[in-house]
PDB file of C-alpha atoms in Angstrom:
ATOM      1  CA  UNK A   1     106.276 122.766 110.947  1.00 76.00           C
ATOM      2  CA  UNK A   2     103.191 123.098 112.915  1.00 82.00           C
ATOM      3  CA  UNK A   3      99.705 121.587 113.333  1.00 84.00           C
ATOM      4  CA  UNK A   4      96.470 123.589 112.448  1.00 79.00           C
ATOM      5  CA  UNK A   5      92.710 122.649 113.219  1.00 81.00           C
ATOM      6  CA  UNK A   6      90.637 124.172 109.843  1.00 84.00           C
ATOM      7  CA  UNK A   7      87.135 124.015 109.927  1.00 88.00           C
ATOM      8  CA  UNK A   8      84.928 124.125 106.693  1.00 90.00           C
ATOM      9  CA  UNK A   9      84.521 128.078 107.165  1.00 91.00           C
ATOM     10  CA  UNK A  10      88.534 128.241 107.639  1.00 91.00           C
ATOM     11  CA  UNK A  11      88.613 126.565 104.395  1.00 91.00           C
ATOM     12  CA  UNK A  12      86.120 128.424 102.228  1.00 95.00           C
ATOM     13  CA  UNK A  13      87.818 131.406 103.467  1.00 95.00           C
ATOM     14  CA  UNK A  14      91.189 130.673 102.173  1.00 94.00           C
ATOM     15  CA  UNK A  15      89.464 129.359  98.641  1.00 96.00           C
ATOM     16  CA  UNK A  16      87.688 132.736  98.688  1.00 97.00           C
ATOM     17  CA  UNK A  17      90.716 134.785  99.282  1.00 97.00           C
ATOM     18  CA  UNK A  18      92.005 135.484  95.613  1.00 97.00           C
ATOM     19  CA  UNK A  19      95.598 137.051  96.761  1.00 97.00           C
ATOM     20  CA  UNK A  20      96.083 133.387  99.792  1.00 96.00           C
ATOM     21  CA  UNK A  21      94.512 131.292  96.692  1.00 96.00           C
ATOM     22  CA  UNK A  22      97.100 132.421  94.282  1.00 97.00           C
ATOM     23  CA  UNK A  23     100.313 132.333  96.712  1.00 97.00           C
ATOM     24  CA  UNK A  24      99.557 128.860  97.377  1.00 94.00           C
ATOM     25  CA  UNK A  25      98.225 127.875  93.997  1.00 95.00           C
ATOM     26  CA  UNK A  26     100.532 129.567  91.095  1.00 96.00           C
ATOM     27  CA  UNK A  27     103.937 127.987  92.361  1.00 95.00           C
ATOM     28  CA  UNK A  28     102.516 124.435  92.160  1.00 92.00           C
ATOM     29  CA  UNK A  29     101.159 125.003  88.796  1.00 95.00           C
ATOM     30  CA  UNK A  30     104.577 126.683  87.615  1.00 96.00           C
ATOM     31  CA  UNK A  31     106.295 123.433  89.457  1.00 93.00           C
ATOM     32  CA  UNK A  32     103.674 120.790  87.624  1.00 93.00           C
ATOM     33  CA  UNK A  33     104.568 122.796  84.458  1.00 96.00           C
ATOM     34  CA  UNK A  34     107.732 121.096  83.355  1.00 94.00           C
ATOM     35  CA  UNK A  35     107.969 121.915  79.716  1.00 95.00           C
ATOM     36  CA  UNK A  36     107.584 125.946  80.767  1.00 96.00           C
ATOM     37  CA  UNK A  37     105.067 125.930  78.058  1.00 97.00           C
ATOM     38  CA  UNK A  38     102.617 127.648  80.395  1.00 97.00           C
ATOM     39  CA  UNK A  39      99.839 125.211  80.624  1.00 98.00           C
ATOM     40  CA  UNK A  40      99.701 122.052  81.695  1.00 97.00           C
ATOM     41  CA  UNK A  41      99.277 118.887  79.872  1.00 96.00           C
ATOM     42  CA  UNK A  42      97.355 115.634  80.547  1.00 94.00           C
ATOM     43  CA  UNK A  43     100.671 113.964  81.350  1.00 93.00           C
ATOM     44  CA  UNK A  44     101.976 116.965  83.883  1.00 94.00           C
ATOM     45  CA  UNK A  45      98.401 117.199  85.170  1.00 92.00           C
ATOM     46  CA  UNK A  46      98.310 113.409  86.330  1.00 90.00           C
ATOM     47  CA  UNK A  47     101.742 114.056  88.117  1.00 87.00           C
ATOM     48  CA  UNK A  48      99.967 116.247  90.389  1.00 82.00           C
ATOM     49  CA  UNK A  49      96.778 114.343  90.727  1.00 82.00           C
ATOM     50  CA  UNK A  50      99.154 110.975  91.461  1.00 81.00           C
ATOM     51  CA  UNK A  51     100.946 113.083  93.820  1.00 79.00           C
ATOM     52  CA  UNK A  52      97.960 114.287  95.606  1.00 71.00           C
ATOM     53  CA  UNK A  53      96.837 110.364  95.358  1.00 69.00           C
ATOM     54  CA  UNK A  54      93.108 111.365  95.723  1.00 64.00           C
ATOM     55  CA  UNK A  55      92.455 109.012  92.736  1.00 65.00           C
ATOM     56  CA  UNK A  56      93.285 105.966  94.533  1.00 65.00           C
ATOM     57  CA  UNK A  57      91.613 106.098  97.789  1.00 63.00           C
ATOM     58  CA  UNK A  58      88.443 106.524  99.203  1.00 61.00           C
ATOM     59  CA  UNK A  59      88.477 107.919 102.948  1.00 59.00           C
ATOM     60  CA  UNK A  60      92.189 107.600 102.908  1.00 60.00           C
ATOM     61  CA  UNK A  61      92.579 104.021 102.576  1.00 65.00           C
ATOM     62  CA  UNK A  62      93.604 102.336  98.963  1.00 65.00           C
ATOM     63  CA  UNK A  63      90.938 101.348  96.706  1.00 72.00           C
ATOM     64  CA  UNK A  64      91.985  98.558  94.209  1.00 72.00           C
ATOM     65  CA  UNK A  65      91.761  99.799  90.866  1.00 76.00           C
ATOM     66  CA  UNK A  66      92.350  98.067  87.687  1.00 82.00           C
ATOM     67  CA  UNK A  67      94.856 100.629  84.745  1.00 82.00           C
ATOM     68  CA  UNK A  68      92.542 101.143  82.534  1.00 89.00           C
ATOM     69  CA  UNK A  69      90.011 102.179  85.781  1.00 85.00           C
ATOM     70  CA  UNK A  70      92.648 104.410  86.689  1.00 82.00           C
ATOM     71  CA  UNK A  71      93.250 105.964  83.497  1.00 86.00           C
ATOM     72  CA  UNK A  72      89.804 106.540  82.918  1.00 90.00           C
ATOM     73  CA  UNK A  73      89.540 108.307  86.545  1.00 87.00           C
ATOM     74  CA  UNK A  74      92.715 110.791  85.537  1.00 88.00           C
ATOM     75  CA  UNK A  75      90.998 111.302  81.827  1.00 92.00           C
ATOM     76  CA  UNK A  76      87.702 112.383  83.458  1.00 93.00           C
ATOM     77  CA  UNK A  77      89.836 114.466  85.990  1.00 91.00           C
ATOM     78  CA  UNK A  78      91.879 116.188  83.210  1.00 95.00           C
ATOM     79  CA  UNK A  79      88.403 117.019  81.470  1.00 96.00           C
ATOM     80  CA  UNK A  80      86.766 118.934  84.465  1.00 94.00           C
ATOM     81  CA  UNK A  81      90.165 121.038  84.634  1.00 95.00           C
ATOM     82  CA  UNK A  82      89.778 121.413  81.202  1.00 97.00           C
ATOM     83  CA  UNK A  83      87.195 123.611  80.924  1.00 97.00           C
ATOM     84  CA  UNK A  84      87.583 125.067  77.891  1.00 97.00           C
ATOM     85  CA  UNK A  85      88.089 121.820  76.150  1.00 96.00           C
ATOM     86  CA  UNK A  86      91.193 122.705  74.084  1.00 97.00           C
ATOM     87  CA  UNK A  87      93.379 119.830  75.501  1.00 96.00           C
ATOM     88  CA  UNK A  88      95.333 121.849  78.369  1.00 97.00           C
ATOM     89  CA  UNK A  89      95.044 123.237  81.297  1.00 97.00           C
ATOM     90  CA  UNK A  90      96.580 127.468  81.816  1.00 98.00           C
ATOM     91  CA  UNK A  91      96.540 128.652  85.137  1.00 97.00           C
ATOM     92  CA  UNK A  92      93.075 130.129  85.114  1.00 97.00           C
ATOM     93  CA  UNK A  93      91.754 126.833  84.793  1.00 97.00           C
ATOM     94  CA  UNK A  94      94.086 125.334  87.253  1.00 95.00           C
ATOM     95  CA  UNK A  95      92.944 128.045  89.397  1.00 97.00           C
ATOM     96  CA  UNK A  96      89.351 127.857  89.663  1.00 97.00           C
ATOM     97  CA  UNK A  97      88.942 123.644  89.733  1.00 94.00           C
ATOM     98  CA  UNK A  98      91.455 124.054  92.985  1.00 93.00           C
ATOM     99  CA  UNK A  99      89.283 126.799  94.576  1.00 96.00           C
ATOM    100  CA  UNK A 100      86.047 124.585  93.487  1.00 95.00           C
ATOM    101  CA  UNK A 101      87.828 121.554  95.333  1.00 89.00           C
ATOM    102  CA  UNK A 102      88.632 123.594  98.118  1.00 91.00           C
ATOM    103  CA  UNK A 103      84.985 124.912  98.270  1.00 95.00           C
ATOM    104  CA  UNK A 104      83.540 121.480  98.185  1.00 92.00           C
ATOM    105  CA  UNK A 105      85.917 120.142 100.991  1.00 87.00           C
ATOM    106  CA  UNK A 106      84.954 123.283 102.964  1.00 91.00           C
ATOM    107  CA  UNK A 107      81.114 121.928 102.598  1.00 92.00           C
ATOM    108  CA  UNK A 108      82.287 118.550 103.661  1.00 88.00           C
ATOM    109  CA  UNK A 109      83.887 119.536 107.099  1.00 85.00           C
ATOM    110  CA  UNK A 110      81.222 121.958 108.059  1.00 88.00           C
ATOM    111  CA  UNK A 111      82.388 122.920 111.544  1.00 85.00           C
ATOM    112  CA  UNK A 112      84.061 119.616 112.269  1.00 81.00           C
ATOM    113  CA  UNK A 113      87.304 120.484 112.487  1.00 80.00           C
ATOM    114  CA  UNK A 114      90.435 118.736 110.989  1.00 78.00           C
ATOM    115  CA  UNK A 115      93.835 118.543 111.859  1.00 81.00           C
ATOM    116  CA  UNK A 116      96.500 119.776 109.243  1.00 76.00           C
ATOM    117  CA  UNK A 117     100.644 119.822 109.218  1.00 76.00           C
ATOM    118  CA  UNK A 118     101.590 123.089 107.952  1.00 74.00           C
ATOM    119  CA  UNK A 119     104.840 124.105 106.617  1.00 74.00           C
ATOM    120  CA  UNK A 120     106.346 127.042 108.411  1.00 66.00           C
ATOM    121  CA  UNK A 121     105.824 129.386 105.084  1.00 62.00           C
TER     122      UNK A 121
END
């Protein structure tokens, strides 16, 4: 393990990088996809997004949410990755809402830099 500083550009550079973006990207889908039906459903979708536990906190720090709050946040998730609307989620789709997250957290940092644990691989 080992600590990185990324910038915004380091960021949108990765997310822009089709062969780094699918490396990192296609074994977490294939992990989130339990069934091995080859796209993901709302219930293996939520997995990742509780995992990531973006959904919860603003900043970092917990945000109180009510269920039914927090259902509605992972059903409004589950319809942006959803962009063809047909109730699940293939890789494509996976794909592109990553690389649009990744995008829109490179915009965020700018050129303030940000401190990251890295794995080794």
């Amino acid at each position: 393990m080992g600590v990185v500083l990324l910038d915004g550009n380091a960021v949108r550079n990765f997310a822009l990088d089709e062969a780094a973006l699918i490396k990192a990207v296609d074994p977490q889908f294939k992990e989130l996809d339990v069934n091995n039906d080859g796209v993901l459903s709302r219930s293996e979708l939520r997995v990742a997004l509780e995992r990531l536990n973006l959904l919860e906190t603003v900043g970092g720090f917990p945000v109180s949410k009510t269920p039914e709050e927090l259902n509605a946040l992972y059903q409004s998730a589950f319809e942006m990755f959803d962009m063809d609307h047909d109730g699940k989620v293939d890789l494509a789709e996976f794909r592109e809402q990553l690389k649009q997250i990744l995008l829109a957290v490179a915009d965020g940092l700018g050129s303030s830099p940000m401190e990251m644990v890295v794995d080794d691989d």
